[in-house]
Coordinates of C-alpha atoms and ligand atoms in Angstrom, one line a residue:
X1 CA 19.7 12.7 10.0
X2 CA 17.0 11.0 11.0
X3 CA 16.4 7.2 10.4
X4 CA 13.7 5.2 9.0
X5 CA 12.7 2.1 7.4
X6 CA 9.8 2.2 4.7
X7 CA 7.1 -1.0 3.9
X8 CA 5.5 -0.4 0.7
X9 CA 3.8 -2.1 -1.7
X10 CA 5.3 -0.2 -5.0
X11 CA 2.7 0.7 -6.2
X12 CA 3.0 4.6 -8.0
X13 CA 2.6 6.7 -4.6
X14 CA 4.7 4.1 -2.9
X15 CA 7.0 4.9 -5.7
X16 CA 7.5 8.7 -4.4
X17 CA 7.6 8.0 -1.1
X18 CA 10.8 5.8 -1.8
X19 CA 12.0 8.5 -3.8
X20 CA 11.4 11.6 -1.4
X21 CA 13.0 9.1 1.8
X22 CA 15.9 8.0 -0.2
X23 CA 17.0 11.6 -1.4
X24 CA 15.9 13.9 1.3
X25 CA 19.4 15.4 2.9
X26 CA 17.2 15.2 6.8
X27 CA 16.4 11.3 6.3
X28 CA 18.5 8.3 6.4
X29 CA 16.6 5.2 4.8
X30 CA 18.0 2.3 6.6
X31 CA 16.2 0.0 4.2
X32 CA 12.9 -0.9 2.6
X33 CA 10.5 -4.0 2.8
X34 CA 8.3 -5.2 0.4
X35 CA 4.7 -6.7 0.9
X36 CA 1.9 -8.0 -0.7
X37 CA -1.1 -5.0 -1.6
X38 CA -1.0 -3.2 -4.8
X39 CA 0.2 -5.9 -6.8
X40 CA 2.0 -9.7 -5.6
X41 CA 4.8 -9.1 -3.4
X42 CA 7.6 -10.0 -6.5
X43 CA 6.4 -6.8 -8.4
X44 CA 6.4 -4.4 -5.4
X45 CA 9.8 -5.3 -4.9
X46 CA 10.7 -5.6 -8.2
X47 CA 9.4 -2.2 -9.1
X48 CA 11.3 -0.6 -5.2
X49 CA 14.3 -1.7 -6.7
X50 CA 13.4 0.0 -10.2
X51 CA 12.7 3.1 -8.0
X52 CA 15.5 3.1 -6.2
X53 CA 18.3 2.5 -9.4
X54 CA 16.7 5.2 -11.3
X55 CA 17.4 7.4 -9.0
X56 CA 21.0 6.4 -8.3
X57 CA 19.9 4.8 -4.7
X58 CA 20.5 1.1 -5.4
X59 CA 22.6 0.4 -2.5
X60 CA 19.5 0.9 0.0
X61 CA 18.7 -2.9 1.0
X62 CA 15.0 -3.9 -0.4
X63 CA 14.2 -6.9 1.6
X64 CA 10.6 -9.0 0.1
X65 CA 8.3 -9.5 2.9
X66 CA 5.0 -11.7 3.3
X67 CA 2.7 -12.7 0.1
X68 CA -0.4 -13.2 2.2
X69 CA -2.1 -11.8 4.7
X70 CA -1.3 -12.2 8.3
X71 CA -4.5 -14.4 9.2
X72 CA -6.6 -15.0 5.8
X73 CA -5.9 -17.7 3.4
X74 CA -6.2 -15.6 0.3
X75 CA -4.8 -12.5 -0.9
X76 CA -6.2 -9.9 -1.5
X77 CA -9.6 -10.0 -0.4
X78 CA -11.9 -11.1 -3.1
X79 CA -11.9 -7.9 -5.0
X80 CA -14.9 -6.2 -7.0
X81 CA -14.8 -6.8 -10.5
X82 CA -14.3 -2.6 -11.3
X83 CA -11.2 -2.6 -9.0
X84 CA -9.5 0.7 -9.3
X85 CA -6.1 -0.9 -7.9
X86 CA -4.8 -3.4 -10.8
X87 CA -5.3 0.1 -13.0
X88 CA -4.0 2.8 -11.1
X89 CA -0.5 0.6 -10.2
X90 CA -0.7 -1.8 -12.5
X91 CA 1.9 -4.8 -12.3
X92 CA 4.8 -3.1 -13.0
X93 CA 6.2 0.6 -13.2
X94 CA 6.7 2.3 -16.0
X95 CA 10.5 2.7 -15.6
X96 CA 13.2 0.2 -16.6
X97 CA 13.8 -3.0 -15.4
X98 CA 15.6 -3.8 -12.2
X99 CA 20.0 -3.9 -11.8
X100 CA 20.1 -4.4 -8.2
X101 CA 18.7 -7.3 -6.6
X102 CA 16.8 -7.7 -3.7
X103 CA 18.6 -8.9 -0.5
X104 CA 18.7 -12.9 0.8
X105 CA 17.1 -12.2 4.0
X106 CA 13.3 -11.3 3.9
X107 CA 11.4 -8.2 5.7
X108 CA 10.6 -9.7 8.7
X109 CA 13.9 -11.2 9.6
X110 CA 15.1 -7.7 8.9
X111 CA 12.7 -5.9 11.1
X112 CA 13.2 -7.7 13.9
X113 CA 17.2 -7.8 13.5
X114 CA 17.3 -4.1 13.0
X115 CA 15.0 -3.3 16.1
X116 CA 17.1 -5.8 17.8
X117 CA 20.2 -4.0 17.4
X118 CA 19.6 -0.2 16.9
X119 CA 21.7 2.4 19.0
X120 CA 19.1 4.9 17.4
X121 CA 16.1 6.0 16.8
X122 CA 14.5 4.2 13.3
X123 CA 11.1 5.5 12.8
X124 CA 9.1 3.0 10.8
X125 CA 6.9 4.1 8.1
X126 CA 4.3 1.3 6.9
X127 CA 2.5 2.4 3.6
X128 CA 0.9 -0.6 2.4
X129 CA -1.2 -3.6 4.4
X130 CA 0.4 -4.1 8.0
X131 CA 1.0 -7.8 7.6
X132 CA 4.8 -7.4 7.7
X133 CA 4.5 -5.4 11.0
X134 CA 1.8 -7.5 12.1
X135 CA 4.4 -11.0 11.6
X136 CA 6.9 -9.1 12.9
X137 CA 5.5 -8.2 16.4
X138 CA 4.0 -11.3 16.8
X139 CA 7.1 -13.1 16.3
X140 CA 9.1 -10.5 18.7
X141 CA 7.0 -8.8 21.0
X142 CA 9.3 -6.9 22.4
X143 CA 9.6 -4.9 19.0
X144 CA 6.6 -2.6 20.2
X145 CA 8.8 -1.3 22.8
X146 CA 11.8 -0.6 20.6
X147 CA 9.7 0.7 17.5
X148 CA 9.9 4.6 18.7
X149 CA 7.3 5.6 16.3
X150 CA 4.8 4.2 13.4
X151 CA 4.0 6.8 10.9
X152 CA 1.3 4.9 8.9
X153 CA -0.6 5.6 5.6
X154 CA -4.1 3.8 5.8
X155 CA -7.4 4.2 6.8
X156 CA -10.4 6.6 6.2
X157 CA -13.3 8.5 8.7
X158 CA -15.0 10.4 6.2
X159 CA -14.7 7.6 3.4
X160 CA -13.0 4.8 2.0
X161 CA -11.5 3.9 -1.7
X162 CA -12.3 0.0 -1.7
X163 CA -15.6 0.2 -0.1
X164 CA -17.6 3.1 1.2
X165 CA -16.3 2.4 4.5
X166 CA -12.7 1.0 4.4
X167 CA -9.1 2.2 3.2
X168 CA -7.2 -0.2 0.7
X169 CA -4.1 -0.9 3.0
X170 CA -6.6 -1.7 5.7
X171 CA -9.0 -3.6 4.1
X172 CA -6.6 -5.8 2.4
X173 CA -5.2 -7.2 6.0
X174 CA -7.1 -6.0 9.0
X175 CA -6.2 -8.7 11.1
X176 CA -2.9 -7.4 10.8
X177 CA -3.9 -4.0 11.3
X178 CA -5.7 -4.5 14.8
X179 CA -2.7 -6.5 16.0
X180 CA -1.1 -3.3 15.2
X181 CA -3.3 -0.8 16.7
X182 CA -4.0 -2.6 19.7
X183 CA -0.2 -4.0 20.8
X184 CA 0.5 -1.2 22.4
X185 CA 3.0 1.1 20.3
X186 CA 3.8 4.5 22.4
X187 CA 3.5 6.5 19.3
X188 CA 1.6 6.1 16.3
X189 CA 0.8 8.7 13.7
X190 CA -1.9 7.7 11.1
X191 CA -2.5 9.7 7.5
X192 CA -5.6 8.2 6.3
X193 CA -7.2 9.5 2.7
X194 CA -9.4 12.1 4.9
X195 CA -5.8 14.2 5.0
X196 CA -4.1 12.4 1.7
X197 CA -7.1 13.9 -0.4
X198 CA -6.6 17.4 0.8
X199 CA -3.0 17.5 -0.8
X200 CA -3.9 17.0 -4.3
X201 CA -1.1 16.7 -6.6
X202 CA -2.5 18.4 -10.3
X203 CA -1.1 18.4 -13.2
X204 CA 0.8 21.1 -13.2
X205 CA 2.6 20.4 -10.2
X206 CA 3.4 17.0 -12.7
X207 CA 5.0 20.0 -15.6
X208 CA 6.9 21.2 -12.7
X209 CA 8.0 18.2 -11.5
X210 CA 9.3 17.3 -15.6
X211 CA 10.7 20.4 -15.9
X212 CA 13.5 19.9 -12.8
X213 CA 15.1 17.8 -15.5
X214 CA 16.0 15.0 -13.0
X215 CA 15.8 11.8 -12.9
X216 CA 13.3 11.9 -9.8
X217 CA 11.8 15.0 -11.4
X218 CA 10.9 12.5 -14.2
X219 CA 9.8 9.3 -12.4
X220 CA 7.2 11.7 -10.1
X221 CA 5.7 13.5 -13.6
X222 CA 5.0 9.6 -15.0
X223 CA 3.7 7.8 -12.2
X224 CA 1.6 11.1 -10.8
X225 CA -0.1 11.8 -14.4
X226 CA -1.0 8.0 -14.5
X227 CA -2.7 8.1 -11.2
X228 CA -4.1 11.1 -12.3
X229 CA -5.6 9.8 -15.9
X230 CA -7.1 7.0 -14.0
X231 CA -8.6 9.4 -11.0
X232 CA -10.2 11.8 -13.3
X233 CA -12.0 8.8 -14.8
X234 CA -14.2 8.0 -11.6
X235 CA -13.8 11.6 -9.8
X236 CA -16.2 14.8 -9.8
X237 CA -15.1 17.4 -11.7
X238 CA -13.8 20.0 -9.2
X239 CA -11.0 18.2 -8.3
X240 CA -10.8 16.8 -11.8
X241 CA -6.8 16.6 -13.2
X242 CA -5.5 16.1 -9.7
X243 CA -4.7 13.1 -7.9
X244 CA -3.6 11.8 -4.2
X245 CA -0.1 10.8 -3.8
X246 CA -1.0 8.8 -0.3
X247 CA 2.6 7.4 0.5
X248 CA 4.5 10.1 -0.1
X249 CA 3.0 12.5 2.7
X250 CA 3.7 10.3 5.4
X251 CA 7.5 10.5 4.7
X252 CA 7.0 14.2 4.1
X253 CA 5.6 14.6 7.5
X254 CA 9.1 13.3 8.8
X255 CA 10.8 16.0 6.8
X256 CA 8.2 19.0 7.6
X257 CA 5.9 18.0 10.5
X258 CA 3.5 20.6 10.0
X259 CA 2.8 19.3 6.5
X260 CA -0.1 17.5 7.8
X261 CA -2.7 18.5 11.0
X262 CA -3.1 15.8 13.6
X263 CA -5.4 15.3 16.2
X264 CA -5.3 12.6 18.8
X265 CA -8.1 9.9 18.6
X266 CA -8.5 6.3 20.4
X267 CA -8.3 4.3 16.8
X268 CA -9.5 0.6 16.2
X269 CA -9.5 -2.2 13.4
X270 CA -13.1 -3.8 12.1
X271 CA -12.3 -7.3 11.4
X272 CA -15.6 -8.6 10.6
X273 CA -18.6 -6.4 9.7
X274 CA -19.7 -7.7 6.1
X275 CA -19.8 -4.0 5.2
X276 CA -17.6 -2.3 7.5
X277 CA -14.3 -5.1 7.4
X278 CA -10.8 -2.6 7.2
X279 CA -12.5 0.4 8.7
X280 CA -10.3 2.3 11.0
X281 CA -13.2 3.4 13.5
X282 CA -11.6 6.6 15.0
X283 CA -13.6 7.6 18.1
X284 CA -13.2 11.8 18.0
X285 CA -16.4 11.6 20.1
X286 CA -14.9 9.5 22.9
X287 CA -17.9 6.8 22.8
X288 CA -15.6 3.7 22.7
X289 CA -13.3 2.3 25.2
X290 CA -10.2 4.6 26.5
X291 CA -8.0 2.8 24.3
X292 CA -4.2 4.6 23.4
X293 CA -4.5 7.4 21.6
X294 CA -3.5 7.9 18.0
X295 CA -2.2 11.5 16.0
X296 CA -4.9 11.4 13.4
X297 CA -4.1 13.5 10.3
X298 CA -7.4 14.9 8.8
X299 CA -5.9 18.4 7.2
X300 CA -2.8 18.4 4.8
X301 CA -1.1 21.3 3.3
X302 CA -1.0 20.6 -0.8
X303 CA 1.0 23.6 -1.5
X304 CA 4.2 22.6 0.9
X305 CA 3.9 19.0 0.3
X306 CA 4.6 19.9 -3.6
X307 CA 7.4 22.3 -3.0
X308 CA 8.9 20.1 -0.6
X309 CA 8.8 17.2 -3.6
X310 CA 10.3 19.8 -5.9
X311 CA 12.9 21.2 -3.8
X312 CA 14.1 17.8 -3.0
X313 CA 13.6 16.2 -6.8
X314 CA 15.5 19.5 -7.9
X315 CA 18.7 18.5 -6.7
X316 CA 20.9 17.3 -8.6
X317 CA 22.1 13.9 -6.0
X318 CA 25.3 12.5 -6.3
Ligands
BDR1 C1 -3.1 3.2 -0.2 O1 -3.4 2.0 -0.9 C2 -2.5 1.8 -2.0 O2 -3.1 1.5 -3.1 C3 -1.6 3.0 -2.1 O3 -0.3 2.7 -2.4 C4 -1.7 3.6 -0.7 O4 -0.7 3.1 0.2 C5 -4.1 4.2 -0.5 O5 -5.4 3.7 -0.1
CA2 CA1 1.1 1.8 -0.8

Protein backbone atom coordinates (compact mmCIF):
# COMPACT_ATOMS: atom_id res chain seq x y z
CA UNK A 1 0.00 0.00 0.00
CA UNK A 2 1.33 3.06 -0.54
CA UNK A 3 1.29 5.96 1.97
CA UNK A 4 0.23 9.41 1.88
CA UNK A 5 -0.84 12.39 3.71
CA UNK A 6 -3.45 14.83 2.03
CA UNK A 7 -3.72 19.01 2.79
CA UNK A 8 -6.90 20.19 1.59
CA UNK A 9 -8.99 22.93 2.00
CA UNK A 10 -12.56 20.97 1.89
CA UNK A 11 -13.82 22.48 -0.36
CA UNK A 12 -16.16 19.93 -2.93
CA UNK A 13 -13.09 18.52 -5.10
CA UNK A 14 -11.11 18.37 -1.98
CA UNK A 15 -14.02 16.41 -0.83
CA UNK A 16 -13.38 13.48 -3.49
CA UNK A 17 -10.00 13.47 -3.16
CA UNK A 18 -10.40 12.53 0.54
CA UNK A 19 -12.79 10.11 -0.41
CA UNK A 20 -10.97 8.30 -3.38
CA UNK A 21 -7.39 8.34 -0.84
CA UNK A 22 -9.35 7.08 2.14
CA UNK A 23 -11.06 4.07 0.17
CA UNK A 24 -8.67 3.10 -2.54
CA UNK A 25 -7.44 -0.68 -1.51
CA UNK A 26 -3.53 0.65 -3.11
CA UNK A 27 -3.42 3.88 -0.70
CA UNK A 28 -2.87 4.16 2.91
CA UNK A 29 -4.00 7.72 4.16
CA UNK A 30 -1.75 8.32 7.12
CA UNK A 31 -3.81 11.39 7.94
CA UNK A 32 -5.16 14.71 6.67
CA UNK A 33 -4.42 18.50 7.35
CA UNK A 34 -6.61 21.20 7.03
CA UNK A 35 -5.74 24.82 5.82
CA UNK A 36 -7.10 28.01 5.18
CA UNK A 37 -8.30 28.43 1.04
CA UNK A 38 -11.73 27.59 0.04
CA UNK A 39 -13.33 28.63 3.11
CA UNK A 40 -11.70 29.55 6.93
CA UNK A 41 -9.64 26.81 8.09
CA UNK A 42 -12.61 25.56 10.94
CA UNK A 43 -14.94 24.71 7.90
CA UNK A 44 -12.34 22.86 5.79
CA UNK A 45 -11.87 20.76 8.60
CA UNK A 46 -15.04 20.60 9.75
CA UNK A 47 -16.44 19.61 6.45
CA UNK A 48 -12.81 16.68 6.09
CA UNK A 49 -14.24 15.22 8.95
CA UNK A 50 -17.91 15.21 7.54
CA UNK A 51 -16.24 13.53 4.55
CA UNK A 52 -14.54 11.15 6.14
CA UNK A 53 -17.69 9.82 8.71
CA UNK A 54 -19.87 9.53 5.81
CA UNK A 55 -17.97 7.34 4.33
CA UNK A 56 -17.20 5.15 7.42
CA UNK A 57 -13.42 6.59 7.56
CA UNK A 58 -13.52 8.56 10.86
CA UNK A 59 -10.58 7.11 12.41
CA UNK A 60 -8.10 8.84 9.79
CA UNK A 61 -6.55 11.71 12.03
CA UNK A 62 -7.70 15.37 10.53
CA UNK A 63 -5.26 17.68 12.07
CA UNK A 64 -6.32 21.89 11.50
CA UNK A 65 -3.41 23.64 10.12
CA UNK A 66 -2.64 27.56 9.56
CA UNK A 67 -5.55 30.33 9.12
CA UNK A 68 -3.38 32.70 7.28
CA UNK A 69 -1.08 32.82 4.86
CA UNK A 70 2.58 32.06 5.38
CA UNK A 71 3.86 35.80 4.83
CA UNK A 72 0.67 38.15 4.34
CA UNK A 73 -1.39 39.60 6.99
CA UNK A 74 -4.78 38.90 5.52
CA UNK A 75 -6.44 35.94 4.23
CA UNK A 76 -7.40 35.46 1.37
CA UNK A 77 -6.15 37.99 -0.86
CA UNK A 78 -8.64 40.71 -1.21
CA UNK A 79 -10.93 38.95 -3.46
CA UNK A 80 -13.14 40.31 -6.48
CA UNK A 81 -16.51 41.00 -5.64
CA UNK A 82 -17.90 38.07 -8.42
CA UNK A 83 -15.74 35.48 -6.58
CA UNK A 84 -16.55 32.06 -7.95
CA UNK A 85 -14.99 30.36 -4.66
CA UNK A 86 -17.60 31.30 -1.73
CA UNK A 87 -20.26 29.68 -4.44
CA UNK A 88 -18.81 26.78 -5.84
CA UNK A 89 -17.71 25.42 -1.98
CA UNK A 90 -19.62 27.42 -0.07
CA UNK A 91 -18.97 27.29 3.87
CA UNK A 92 -20.00 24.09 4.49
CA UNK A 93 -20.86 20.63 2.65
CA UNK A 94 -23.88 19.53 2.00
CA UNK A 95 -23.59 16.30 4.12
CA UNK A 96 -24.30 15.99 7.82
CA UNK A 97 -22.66 17.45 10.58
CA UNK A 98 -19.39 16.25 12.00
CA UNK A 99 -19.15 12.91 14.90
CA UNK A 100 -15.50 12.70 14.92
CA UNK A 101 -13.47 15.46 16.13
CA UNK A 102 -10.43 16.87 14.88
CA UNK A 103 -7.14 15.84 16.58
CA UNK A 104 -5.24 18.18 19.55
CA UNK A 105 -2.18 18.55 17.76
CA UNK A 106 -2.27 20.86 14.58
CA UNK A 107 -1.00 20.18 10.85
CA UNK A 108 2.22 21.39 11.21
CA UNK A 109 3.27 19.74 14.32
CA UNK A 110 2.05 16.61 12.59
CA UNK A 111 4.01 17.06 9.39
CA UNK A 112 7.05 17.53 10.82
CA UNK A 113 6.55 14.54 13.55
CA UNK A 114 5.54 12.18 10.87
CA UNK A 115 8.53 13.06 8.51
CA UNK A 116 10.55 12.84 11.57
CA UNK A 117 9.79 9.46 12.26
CA UNK A 118 8.69 7.54 9.06
CA UNK A 119 10.32 3.97 8.26
CA UNK A 120 8.47 4.54 4.83
CA UNK A 121 7.75 6.21 2.15
CA UNK A 122 4.61 8.99 2.80
CA UNK A 123 4.00 10.77 -0.39
CA UNK A 124 2.46 14.17 0.44
CA UNK A 125 -0.26 15.38 -1.59
CA UNK A 126 -0.98 19.33 -1.04
CA UNK A 127 -4.37 20.39 -2.79
CA UNK A 128 -5.02 23.65 -1.34
CA UNK A 129 -2.63 26.93 -0.62
CA UNK A 130 0.97 25.64 0.40
CA UNK A 131 1.09 27.57 3.62
CA UNK A 132 1.04 24.39 5.77
CA UNK A 133 4.01 23.03 3.76
CA UNK A 134 5.52 26.29 3.48
CA UNK A 135 5.51 26.58 7.78
CA UNK A 136 6.39 23.33 7.88
CA UNK A 137 9.73 23.37 5.95
CA UNK A 138 10.65 26.44 7.33
CA UNK A 139 10.38 25.27 10.73
CA UNK A 140 12.27 21.84 9.83
CA UNK A 141 14.42 22.13 6.92
CA UNK A 142 15.41 19.00 6.88
CA UNK A 143 11.76 17.88 5.86
CA UNK A 144 12.69 18.59 2.10
CA UNK A 145 14.97 15.74 2.31
CA UNK A 146 12.62 13.27 3.91
CA UNK A 147 9.42 14.41 1.90
CA UNK A 148 10.02 11.63 -1.10
CA UNK A 149 7.62 13.22 -3.23
CA UNK A 150 4.95 16.31 -3.53
CA UNK A 151 2.10 15.60 -5.81
CA UNK A 152 0.57 19.12 -5.91
CA UNK A 153 -2.77 20.46 -7.40
CA UNK A 154 -2.26 24.27 -8.34
CA UNK A 155 -1.18 26.43 -10.82
CA UNK A 156 -2.07 27.21 -14.52
CA UNK A 157 0.13 27.90 -18.06
CA UNK A 158 -2.55 28.32 -20.35
CA UNK A 159 -4.94 30.22 -17.76
CA UNK A 160 -5.91 30.80 -14.48
CA UNK A 161 -9.52 30.65 -12.45
CA UNK A 162 -8.90 33.76 -9.98
CA UNK A 163 -7.25 35.97 -12.45
CA UNK A 164 -6.38 35.48 -16.04
CA UNK A 165 -3.00 34.57 -15.06
CA UNK A 166 -3.03 32.69 -11.61
CA UNK A 167 -4.41 29.42 -10.04
CA UNK A 168 -6.61 29.80 -6.77
CA UNK A 169 -4.35 27.59 -4.46
CA UNK A 170 -1.47 29.65 -5.76
CA UNK A 171 -2.69 32.91 -5.74
CA UNK A 172 -4.10 32.75 -2.32
CA UNK A 173 -0.40 32.16 -0.70
CA UNK A 174 2.41 32.46 -3.13
CA UNK A 175 4.94 33.22 -0.77
CA UNK A 176 4.29 29.93 0.47
CA UNK A 177 4.39 28.41 -2.80
CA UNK A 178 7.93 29.72 -3.88
CA UNK A 179 9.30 28.58 -0.56
CA UNK A 180 8.04 25.39 -1.92
CA UNK A 181 9.21 25.33 -5.40
CA UNK A 182 12.44 26.71 -4.75
CA UNK A 183 13.61 24.51 -1.32
CA UNK A 184 14.80 21.98 -3.12
CA UNK A 185 12.35 18.90 -3.10
CA UNK A 186 13.91 15.93 -5.31
CA UNK A 187 10.53 15.24 -6.70
CA UNK A 188 7.60 17.22 -7.32
CA UNK A 189 4.72 16.51 -9.55
CA UNK A 190 2.36 19.54 -10.30
CA UNK A 191 -1.43 19.09 -11.89
CA UNK A 192 -2.31 22.58 -12.62
CA UNK A 193 -6.07 23.35 -14.29
CA UNK A 194 -4.22 23.05 -17.89
CA UNK A 195 -4.56 19.00 -17.11
CA UNK A 196 -7.54 19.27 -14.35
CA UNK A 197 -9.79 20.81 -17.26
CA UNK A 198 -9.16 18.04 -19.64
CA UNK A 199 -10.87 15.42 -17.29
CA UNK A 200 -14.17 16.85 -17.08
CA UNK A 201 -16.51 15.18 -14.90
CA UNK A 202 -20.33 15.63 -16.73
CA UNK A 203 -23.32 14.91 -15.53
CA UNK A 204 -23.74 11.73 -16.33
CA UNK A 205 -20.71 10.36 -14.91
CA UNK A 206 -22.69 12.26 -11.60
CA UNK A 207 -26.03 9.52 -12.52
CA UNK A 208 -23.44 6.90 -12.46
CA UNK A 209 -21.75 7.89 -9.67
CA UNK A 210 -25.76 7.91 -7.67
CA UNK A 211 -26.53 4.97 -9.10
CA UNK A 212 -23.47 2.77 -7.25
CA UNK A 213 -25.89 3.14 -4.34
CA UNK A 214 -23.02 4.02 -1.92
CA UNK A 215 -22.40 6.20 0.42
CA UNK A 216 -19.32 7.66 -1.56
CA UNK A 217 -21.31 7.00 -4.77
CA UNK A 218 -23.69 9.62 -3.22
CA UNK A 219 -21.41 12.32 -1.65
CA UNK A 220 -19.40 12.44 -5.41
CA UNK A 221 -23.09 12.85 -7.38
CA UNK A 222 -23.94 16.10 -4.75
CA UNK A 223 -20.87 17.86 -4.43
CA UNK A 224 -19.90 17.15 -8.49
CA UNK A 225 -23.52 18.48 -9.77
CA UNK A 226 -23.06 21.62 -7.49
CA UNK A 227 -19.69 22.43 -9.03
CA UNK A 228 -21.21 21.68 -12.08
CA UNK A 229 -24.53 24.08 -11.62
CA UNK A 230 -22.25 26.73 -10.73
CA UNK A 231 -19.52 26.08 -13.82
CA UNK A 232 -22.18 25.94 -16.43
CA UNK A 233 -23.19 29.51 -15.18
CA UNK A 234 -19.84 31.26 -16.31
CA UNK A 235 -18.55 28.48 -18.91
CA UNK A 236 -18.95 28.23 -22.91
CA UNK A 237 -21.24 25.92 -23.99
CA UNK A 238 -19.28 23.06 -25.37
CA UNK A 239 -18.15 21.94 -22.23
CA UNK A 240 -21.38 23.06 -20.75
CA UNK A 241 -22.82 20.27 -17.86
CA UNK A 242 -19.40 19.25 -16.94
CA UNK A 243 -17.13 20.31 -14.37
CA UNK A 244 -13.31 19.93 -13.07
CA UNK A 245 -12.92 17.86 -10.08
CA UNK A 246 -9.12 19.37 -9.44
CA UNK A 247 -8.15 17.50 -6.18
CA UNK A 248 -9.22 14.34 -6.86
CA UNK A 249 -6.79 13.66 -9.98
CA UNK A 250 -3.83 14.26 -8.11
CA UNK A 251 -4.64 11.25 -5.74
CA UNK A 252 -5.79 9.36 -8.75
CA UNK A 253 -2.43 9.74 -10.33
CA UNK A 254 -1.03 7.84 -7.21
CA UNK A 255 -3.47 5.02 -7.95
CA UNK A 256 -3.03 5.03 -11.97
CA UNK A 257 -0.01 7.01 -12.99
CA UNK A 258 -0.81 7.27 -16.49
CA UNK A 259 -4.02 9.04 -15.61
CA UNK A 260 -2.36 12.21 -16.19
CA UNK A 261 0.67 13.22 -18.98
CA UNK A 262 3.61 14.89 -17.46
CA UNK A 263 6.41 16.69 -18.75
CA UNK A 264 9.31 18.07 -16.98
CA UNK A 265 9.64 21.95 -16.72
CA UNK A 266 11.91 24.32 -14.49
CA UNK A 267 8.70 25.83 -12.47
CA UNK A 268 8.66 29.21 -10.38
CA UNK A 269 6.27 31.34 -8.02
CA UNK A 270 5.32 35.21 -9.03
CA UNK A 271 5.16 36.92 -5.78
CA UNK A 272 4.67 40.39 -6.87
CA UNK A 273 3.46 41.37 -10.33
CA UNK A 274 0.18 43.46 -9.79
CA UNK A 275 -1.29 41.26 -12.56
CA UNK A 276 0.69 38.20 -12.56
CA UNK A 277 0.93 37.52 -8.29
CA UNK A 278 0.26 33.30 -7.92
CA UNK A 279 1.33 32.49 -11.46
CA UNK A 280 3.25 29.33 -11.66
CA UNK A 281 5.69 30.54 -14.58
CA UNK A 282 6.62 27.06 -16.17
CA UNK A 283 9.55 27.63 -18.46
CA UNK A 284 8.84 24.66 -21.40
CA UNK A 285 11.07 27.00 -23.55
CA UNK A 286 14.05 26.81 -21.26
CA UNK A 287 14.44 30.89 -21.10
CA UNK A 288 14.81 31.13 -17.26
CA UNK A 289 17.41 29.98 -14.98
CA UNK A 290 18.24 25.98 -14.79
CA UNK A 291 16.27 25.74 -11.90
CA UNK A 292 15.04 21.75 -10.62
CA UNK A 293 12.85 20.40 -12.82
CA UNK A 294 9.15 19.79 -12.20
CA UNK A 295 6.69 16.73 -13.83
CA UNK A 296 4.13 19.17 -15.29
CA UNK A 297 0.71 17.54 -16.06
CA UNK A 298 -0.80 19.34 -19.07
CA UNK A 299 -2.98 16.14 -20.58
CA UNK A 300 -5.43 14.03 -18.34
CA UNK A 301 -7.36 11.07 -19.32
CA UNK A 302 -11.31 11.95 -18.35
CA UNK A 303 -12.51 8.55 -19.24
CA UNK A 304 -10.12 6.57 -16.61
CA UNK A 305 -10.16 9.13 -14.03
CA UNK A 306 -14.13 8.49 -13.89
CA UNK A 307 -14.00 4.72 -13.88
CA UNK A 308 -11.34 4.70 -11.56
CA UNK A 309 -13.81 6.94 -9.08
CA UNK A 310 -16.59 4.46 -9.86
CA UNK A 311 -14.79 1.32 -9.46
CA UNK A 312 -13.51 2.53 -6.22
CA UNK A 313 -16.95 4.33 -4.95
CA UNK A 314 -18.60 0.87 -6.10
CA UNK A 315 -17.38 -0.98 -3.36
CA UNK A 316 -19.09 -1.68 -0.87
CA UNK A 317 -16.10 -0.72 2.24
CA UNK A 318 -16.26 -2.20 5.39
C1 LIG B 1 -8.15 24.55 -6.58
O1 LIG B 1 -8.66 25.64 -5.81
C2 LIG B 1 -9.65 25.19 -4.94
O2 LIG B 1 -10.76 26.03 -5.03
C3 LIG B 1 -9.97 23.77 -5.32
O3 LIG B 1 -10.31 23.01 -4.17
C4 LIG B 1 -8.71 23.29 -5.95
O4 LIG B 1 -7.80 22.78 -5.01
C5 LIG B 1 -8.52 24.75 -8.04
O5 LIG B 1 -8.05 25.97 -8.48
CA1 LIG C 1 -8.56 22.30 -2.74
Amino acid sequence: MKKLILDVDTGTDDAVAVMLAALHPDLDLVGVTTVNGNAEVQYCTENTLRVLDVIGRSTIPVFEGLAKPFARPDFPVPRRKDDLTDKIHGKYLDLPPATSRKQEAGAVEFLIETYRDATDPITLVPVAPLSNIAAAITLHPKLVEMIPHLVIMGGGHLHGNVTPSAEFNIWADPEAANVVFSAGFERITLVPLDATHKALVTRDDCAAFRALGTPAGDATATVVEHRIGVHDKIQRMEIAHSAPVHDALCVAHLIQPDVITTEPHPVAIETQGALTVGRTVIDVRRRGTDARLVNVAFDADARSFVDLMLNTFGQKHG
